[in-house]
Amino acid sequence: MLVMMKSHATGEEIDAVCRKIEAMGFKAHPIPGSTRTAIGITGNQEPIEAAAIECLPGVGECVPVSKPYKLVGRELKEETTVIDLGDGVRIGGPELAIIAGPCAVENREQARTIAAGVAAAGARLFRGGAYKPRTSPYSFQGLAEDGLKILEDVRREFGLKIVTEAIDVESVDLVERYSDVIQIGARNMQNFSLLKRAGKSRRPVLLKRGISATLDELLMAAEYILSEGNYSVVLCERGIRTFTDHTRNTLDLSVIPAVQRLSHLPIIVDPSHGTGRREKVLPLSRAAIAVGADGLMVEVHHKPEEALSDGYQSIQPPEFRQLMEEIRQIAAVLGRTLAPKSTI
Ligand code: PEP
Ligand code: MN
């Protein structure tokens, strides 16, 4: 059930409703909207008696939730969530969020070279795995904390926000200490203990769609994070497994408007894992922005042929510049913007 507060409800009235919900043994999730606050209720197995809440001051109405997810749905919050990372960097607002960088942090020089290239082109967020979920146990697994320290230096030197993956519950402590956004990868989309741990973090979470996940499964995975009290979740379409063999995955761009209809969470697109081929990254990036995504996550490497992972889908900094110039023009048609090229 959702409690819709009146538009002029005071902070005290909202607190009192939350206390009442907690006293009933449930969890209250107050979510401010542009006109009024809605309070989601979780933890109840049975429907809740609305009368006990509706009589409280400031309450407009109690509405049953028709969907299995309570907190990620637009029923709770009409307007899209904007995640503010500080220094003017936001995900979900009019400015597109562009996350670029290597698949994995390999060494300091590699990370710095790529960071300089993507920052100059206008990216405001840097990606790079320090913990890599690899298909083979013999493949490069990432530099772990040494990699996170390199990312911290990149943040300081280039003013880029850091997005990096936590692959299990144990790695979240370190990842949240060094990063601005915790990435949860496709293979972990239904790692429920990891989702719950990320839900207790104060860092925003980038949740990638599992390779065979339906839209409902993606939204329910996000619901795990919100239900623990972390409302800053960005969804990411990164391709699903189909019978096609001309790409690594099939980028499901039709999921973008579907998510936007059902959920207030922002959604971005990863055309690199989505296609697995560098020559497809630019055309699918154009399409992702045109379809209404809130941003992109793109793998960029200055020497893709030497990359320790995913070199065949990484574009080089000059191609990334071209990509940014093209999507800047597409964004303008849609009333969206891109950060200016930097002069660093
Ligand atoms: C990645 O972003 O490097 C990654 C491993 O992606 P995914 O989880 O989508 O495979
Ligand atoms: Mn990768």
mmCIF file of C-alpha atoms in Angstrom, residues 2 4-5 31-39 61 70-82 92 259-266:
data_model
loop_
_atom_site.group_PDB
_atom_site.id
_atom_site.type_symbol
_atom_site.label_atom_id
_atom_site.label_comp_id
_atom_site.label_asym_id
_atom_site.label_seq_id
_atom_site.Cartn_x
_atom_site.Cartn_y
_atom_site.Cartn_z
ATOM 1 C CA LEU A 2 1.075 3.578 -0.644
ATOM 2 C CA MET A 4 -0.133 9.654 -0.481
ATOM 3 C CA MET A 5 0.370 12.653 1.774
ATOM 4 C CA ILE A 31 9.717 9.343 -1.120
ATOM 5 C CA PRO A 32 9.358 13.077 -1.811
ATOM 6 C CA GLY A 33 7.775 13.973 -5.143
ATOM 7 C CA SER A 34 7.487 17.324 -6.884
ATOM 8 C CA THR A 35 4.012 17.988 -5.498
ATOM 9 C CA ARG A 36 3.665 15.641 -2.525
ATOM 10 C CA THR A 37 5.404 12.928 -0.555
ATOM 11 C CA ALA A 38 4.397 9.303 -0.984
ATOM 12 C CA ILE A 39 5.212 6.726 1.686
ATOM 13 C CA GLU A 61 -5.285 8.786 0.673
ATOM 14 C CA LYS A 70 6.192 -1.285 -4.539
ATOM 15 C CA LEU A 71 9.101 1.130 -4.433
ATOM 16 C CA VAL A 72 10.508 1.190 -7.967
ATOM 17 C CA GLY A 73 7.135 1.804 -9.635
ATOM 18 C CA ARG A 74 5.809 5.069 -10.995
ATOM 19 C CA GLU A 75 2.764 4.597 -8.789
ATOM 20 C CA LEU A 76 4.969 5.650 -5.885
ATOM 21 C CA LYS A 77 6.701 8.483 -7.692
ATOM 22 C CA GLU A 78 5.544 10.055 -10.910
ATOM 23 C CA GLU A 79 8.705 11.895 -11.899
ATOM 24 C CA THR A 80 11.980 10.203 -12.856
ATOM 25 C CA THR A 81 14.498 9.896 -10.051
ATOM 26 C CA VAL A 82 17.515 12.138 -10.472
ATOM 27 C CA GLY A 92 18.360 10.921 -14.707
ATOM 28 C CA VAL A 259 11.037 0.601 -18.019
ATOM 29 C CA GLN A 260 10.226 4.291 -18.246
ATOM 30 C CA ARG A 261 6.520 3.566 -18.320
ATOM 31 C CA LEU A 262 6.664 1.352 -15.233
ATOM 32 C CA SER A 263 9.452 2.783 -13.108
ATOM 33 C CA HIS A 264 10.776 6.131 -11.918
ATOM 34 C CA LEU A 265 14.365 4.849 -11.921
ATOM 35 C CA PRO A 266 16.746 6.216 -14.571
#
